[in-house]
Amino acid sequence: MNRTEQILLALSVITGLCAIFWGSLEELLLSSAWVQTCPYLTQPSGNQHHRFVRYKNGIVLTGNPDDPVVEEFVVDQQQGVFVLENVTDASMMMDIDLGGALVTPGLVDPHVHFLSGGLFLESLNVGHVRDRVGLANEVEKAVQAKERGGWVVGYMYHGEFGHARWIDGVSPDTPVVIYRFDSHQMLVNSVALRLASIDATTPEPSGGEIVRDENGRPTGVLCDAAMSLVTRVIPKVTEAELMRAFERAQQYAFSKGVTHVHDMGRVGFVDGEYAAFEDVQNIYREVVKSGELKIRMNAFVSLNALPAILDMVNALGRREDRLSFGSVKGFYDGSLSSRTALMYEPYKDDGSRGVRAVNVSDFVALVSMAKSAGVAVATHAIGSRAVDEVIDVYEKFGGSGLRIEHAQHVSGIESIKKLAKLGIGVTPNPLHWVGDRDIIPTRLHEKDSKYSYPLKEFVRYGVNVGLASDWPVVDMDPMETLEAAIDSRNPYALSFSEAFWCITRGAALLGDPNARFGAIQDGMFADFVVHASTADVQKAVYATLDIPNDSHVSSERLKDTIARRQAVEKTFVQGQCVYGCS
């Protein structure tokens, strides 16, 4: 018998054995998978050939306007999709009692900085600090714990920065960088200024500001593009550190019920213009290969890295498993809190009008190149003038596949109508409004502030909206985002149903008009979240559903619903448990 005949004989034997023992093998596989992925019940008695799992006795907010609330749904374990039609073969069905739990589709956050957030989770967090004394105390502790020569990098400071002297006394030999919470401003100590060769003779970088004292000497406060003068001398994060950051970020997202993110990448003026592209290549594609990418991700890279991503798309296409790539993101201005958002009128307390962070002709050329190649473009624009100027550029090329990130301040209804007409999407950040609402009246004139965070007007005029966090600037928690979006203190607050759409199906469609997720609906991928299982929550949710969909939220019942919401208990992606499974 030659080798070919031997191989054919072996295959025949294997095939025969599979035919004989298939029933037992299938039972073993299905029951094992069930133990891992559906932790609500112990194994039931009887036939174990359960392709379908029916989750019943829940309050299920589907995200489907045609059938917004149901009490049960079915998951096809084999296909990983929802099945809302009747399954006729009862022997193939297993029941799970949700015990009155609140269930939603997997939540979508359409603007995060995923690896930056993962790194932040293990960094110096000064978010609780509000003054120079507290900041100096935190820096001193971090310096003492740091190896000599290493940099101390802190995040999330919410106060106003003053001078490098604030922290020089506790860090005489250690370079220190503290980011303001919006990541558009930093305070560095004198050691860091010296290492970065920043002094009175250093020219002002395009799109940024070196804050100086009355004698022209740097104070240690750097804004936007000026921050790169320091970040370029900080030792680069290693791939091993980035891989650990990915693992932390993915698990954190699942703990918040987030099953899909649009990752805007590490910021170009902080980490380098090609950092986000390198992360797609070296981190995200690697976790796809290893099977560790469980979350759905649409990865953006810097607009300035457009040639590199075009080469990747031409070689690989635009998708690998749950990873999508081939989208770019640029910056047009700064932030309100740093007074670098580009406005029409001068800031009341500053006199400047903000910063245009780009060369406009270069920006137009890059958008043109991207549109010609079918690449989606997102542009950061916060100030009213920045939003209008980006709209004008987009109008040259048609709005399809184009987005404005944040769009916090809009000059008027005509601009909103133009967004809708051109099909330009927006990703407002309601949790930013929580931080900005008290400073808007003190900094902006009416032309720039009348339509600040105009969420209701976006929805009213048909703009494509996905409510986002901008994590780690604020927490990646879509339910907290929803709470801020329906807060009646904002004259442009959304209704519950409007806000819910914008963190589920609406946000999913913003990234992909053919998305098969974001709703508990027949044929959609079975991404869902179990939020709570108490009688109080059940009553509160039913009270919420009595509120008219078009109402502004002032009802105590709805506030009660949000207040009573418990932490995410379990998160599923494509029918598989990814969080809370033990």
XYZ file of N, CA and C in Angstrom, residues 123-225:
309
model
N -1.656 54.429 35.200
C -0.802 55.610 35.287
C -1.188 56.443 36.506
N -0.410 57.500 36.732
C -0.714 58.435 37.814
C -1.992 59.192 37.468
N -3.007 58.998 38.258
C -4.311 59.634 38.031
C -4.487 60.746 39.051
N -4.509 61.996 38.564
C -4.690 63.140 39.461
C -6.068 63.772 39.248
N -7.012 62.963 38.780
C -8.346 63.471 38.497
C -9.074 64.007 39.713
N -8.679 63.561 40.896
C -9.341 64.014 42.125
C -8.738 65.300 42.665
N -7.660 65.765 42.051
C -6.929 66.932 42.554
C -7.470 68.195 41.907
N -7.584 69.271 42.692
C -8.131 70.520 42.163
C -7.237 71.736 42.413
N -6.099 71.565 43.124
C -5.267 72.736 43.415
C -3.801 72.347 43.389
N -2.933 73.364 43.474
C -1.497 73.149 43.334
C -0.908 72.344 44.481
N -1.472 72.495 45.659
C -0.955 71.749 46.811
C -1.212 70.259 46.637
N -2.433 69.942 46.273
C -2.768 68.538 46.050
C -1.961 67.943 44.906
N -1.751 68.742 43.849
C -0.978 68.249 42.712
C 0.468 67.981 43.126
N 1.050 68.895 43.866
C 2.432 68.708 44.315
C 2.563 67.467 45.197
N 1.580 67.219 46.046
C 1.624 66.039 46.913
C 1.611 64.750 46.081
N 0.750 64.702 45.061
C 0.673 63.499 44.221
C 1.956 63.300 43.419
N 2.503 64.393 42.907
C 3.747 64.296 42.145
C 4.888 63.823 43.043
N 4.952 64.350 44.256
C 6.017 63.954 45.184
C 5.975 62.454 45.455
N 4.774 61.905 45.693
C 4.659 60.462 45.940
C 5.084 59.660 44.722
N 4.705 60.128 43.534
C 5.054 59.403 42.307
C 6.560 59.452 42.055
N 7.190 60.592 42.343
C 8.635 60.722 42.155
C 9.374 59.776 43.097
N 8.919 59.699 44.322
C 9.575 58.817 45.293
C 9.471 57.349 44.907
N 8.390 56.997 44.210
C 8.188 55.603 43.819
C 8.862 55.265 42.491
N 9.367 56.287 41.793
C 9.919 56.092 40.451
C 11.410 55.799 40.523
N 11.871 54.962 39.584
C 13.309 54.747 39.475
C 13.973 56.035 38.998
N 15.186 56.279 39.471
C 15.904 57.497 39.111
C 16.069 57.583 37.588
N 15.755 58.740 37.052
C 15.900 58.946 35.614
C 14.624 58.709 34.831
N 13.665 58.033 35.441
C 12.410 57.774 34.746
C 11.487 58.980 34.775
N 10.593 59.046 33.818
C 9.627 60.139 33.734
C 8.396 59.817 34.573
N 7.848 60.830 35.198
C 6.545 60.733 35.853
C 5.524 61.391 34.934
N 4.508 60.631 34.548
C 3.463 61.140 33.662
C 2.120 60.954 34.351
N 1.412 62.055 34.542
C 0.107 62.003 35.198
C -0.990 62.515 34.281
N -2.222 62.130 34.584
C -3.362 62.454 33.727
C -4.531 62.990 34.548
N -5.426 63.687 33.838
C -6.772 64.010 34.309
C -6.851 65.164 35.300
N -5.845 66.051 35.344
C -5.948 67.205 36.239
C -7.116 68.098 35.786
N -7.968 68.506 36.716
C -9.161 69.277 36.381
C -9.060 70.759 36.740
N -7.983 71.187 37.368
C -7.855 72.596 37.716
C -7.208 73.398 36.600
N -6.895 74.650 36.923
C -6.159 75.519 35.993
C -4.670 75.380 36.284
N -3.878 75.187 35.246
C -2.436 75.100 35.439
C -1.847 76.488 35.685
N -0.769 76.522 36.485
C -0.117 77.783 36.783
C 1.299 77.848 36.246
N 2.255 77.228 36.946
C 3.658 77.398 36.611
C 4.428 76.132 36.999
N 5.546 75.901 36.292
C 6.400 74.753 36.612
C 6.831 74.765 38.072
N 6.907 75.961 38.678
C 7.297 76.048 40.101
C 6.366 75.258 41.002
N 5.115 75.050 40.565
C 4.171 74.277 41.372
C 4.747 72.916 41.760
N 5.505 72.321 40.842
C 5.965 70.948 41.071
C 7.493 70.827 41.067
N 8.213 71.906 40.783
C 9.681 71.848 40.751
C 10.265 71.426 42.091
N 9.702 71.934 43.181
C 10.270 71.661 44.494
C 10.222 70.197 44.883
N 9.256 69.443 44.379
C 9.133 68.027 44.733
C 9.694 67.119 43.647
N 10.266 67.724 42.592
C 10.823 66.911 41.500
C 12.085 67.567 40.946
N 13.095 67.766 41.798
C 14.281 68.513 41.356
C 15.111 67.803 40.302
N 15.009 66.462 40.240
C 15.842 65.699 39.303
C 15.032 64.818 38.360
N 13.729 64.809 38.516
C 12.872 63.900 37.756
C 11.993 64.682 36.791
N 12.008 64.343 35.505
C 11.109 65.027 34.571
C 9.659 64.622 34.818
N 8.776 65.620 34.840
C 7.359 65.384 35.152
C 6.480 66.027 34.080
N 5.459 65.287 33.670
C 4.441 65.781 32.737
C 3.077 65.489 33.336
N 2.228 66.508 33.443
C 0.861 66.318 33.921
C -0.095 66.819 32.837
N -0.952 65.919 32.337
C -1.946 66.290 31.328
C -3.211 66.818 31.988
N -3.754 67.876 31.415
C -5.083 68.307 31.820
C -6.089 67.275 31.318
N -7.264 67.224 31.923
C -8.206 66.139 31.640
C -8.607 66.060 30.167
N -8.573 67.188 29.439
C -8.991 67.159 28.041
C -7.871 66.766 27.088
N -6.662 66.560 27.626
C -5.480 66.160 26.851
C -5.040 67.212 25.837
N -5.513 68.446 25.980
C -5.094 69.516 25.079
C -4.153 70.503 25.761
N -3.775 70.185 26.993
C -2.882 71.069 27.731
C -2.101 70.238 28.737
N -0.844 70.621 28.954
C -0.029 69.915 29.946
C 0.792 70.914 30.753
N 1.168 70.494 31.949
C 2.118 71.222 32.781
C 3.349 70.343 32.922
N 4.533 70.896 32.641
C 5.774 70.151 32.809
C 6.670 70.922 33.772
N 7.545 70.191 34.442
C 8.455 70.864 35.373
C 9.689 71.363 34.629
N 10.570 72.024 35.341
C 11.743 72.641 34.716
C 12.705 71.606 34.158
N 12.772 70.427 34.787
C 13.634 69.360 34.262
C 13.151 68.937 32.876
N 11.844 68.782 32.720
C 11.292 68.394 31.421
C 11.504 69.488 30.380
N 11.334 70.756 30.779
C 11.593 71.863 29.854
C 13.035 71.831 29.364
N 13.952 71.556 30.275
C 15.366 71.522 29.903
C 15.662 70.358 28.955
N 15.117 69.182 29.242
C 15.345 68.018 28.386
C 14.753 68.228 26.993
N 13.665 68.995 26.922
C 13.012 69.268 25.632
C 13.598 70.497 24.935
N 14.586 71.134 25.559
C 15.239 72.330 24.993
C 14.239 73.451 24.715
N 13.303 73.644 25.645
C 12.318 74.719 25.519
C 12.758 75.887 26.403
N 12.972 77.037 25.781
C 13.338 78.225 26.542
C 12.721 79.452 25.876
N 13.176 80.619 26.259
C 12.582 81.864 25.760
C 12.776 82.039 24.261
N 13.765 81.354 23.707
C 14.033 81.508 22.270
C 13.283 80.496 21.405
N 12.592 79.554 22.022
C 11.888 78.517 21.257
C 10.709 79.128 20.509
N 10.640 78.929 19.193
C 9.521 79.509 18.435
C 8.202 78.813 18.733
N 7.128 79.556 18.551
C 5.780 79.011 18.765
C 5.472 77.995 17.665
N 5.126 76.775 18.009
C 4.817 75.786 16.964
C 3.457 76.055 16.323
N 3.328 75.714 15.066
C 2.049 75.872 14.374
C 0.992 74.993 15.028
N -0.166 75.573 15.346
C -1.252 74.807 15.954
C -1.096 74.567 17.439
N -0.196 75.299 18.081
C -0.004 75.120 19.513
C 0.451 76.394 20.176
N 0.631 76.330 21.500
C 1.043 77.517 22.248
C 1.956 77.124 23.396
N 3.084 77.854 23.508
C 3.938 77.776 24.686
C 3.546 78.964 25.568
N 2.902 78.701 26.682
C 2.474 79.791 27.561
C 3.717 80.391 28.221
N 3.814 81.717 28.183
C 5.014 82.405 28.672
C 4.643 83.446 29.739
N 5.638 83.801 30.553
C 5.411 84.857 31.548
C 5.648 86.225 30.913
N 5.593 87.261 31.731
C 5.692 88.626 31.191
C 7.057 88.911 30.561
N 8.052 88.070 30.860
C 9.384 88.250 30.283
C 9.651 87.321 29.100
N 8.612 86.612 28.694
C 8.748 85.722 27.553
C 9.294 84.347 27.870
N 9.494 84.041 29.159
C 10.019 82.726 29.536
C 8.886 81.707 29.661
N 9.094 80.466 29.209
C 8.054 79.433 29.313
C 7.664 79.180 30.763
N 6.372 79.080 30.995
C 5.871 78.812 32.350
C 5.825 77.329 32.675
N 5.923 76.493 31.635
C 5.749 75.052 31.816
C 4.398 74.560 31.335
N 3.521 75.496 30.916
C 2.206 75.127 30.390
C 2.289 75.102 28.860
N 1.922 73.990 28.264
C 1.968 73.805 26.817
C 0.596 73.386 26.320
N 0.201 73.914 25.169
C -1.125 73.639 24.619
C -1.016 72.991 23.239
N -1.833 71.966 23.031
C -2.012 71.311 21.736
C -0.680 70.943 21.094
N -0.400 71.437 19.877
C 0.786 70.984 19.146
C 2.080 71.260 19.895
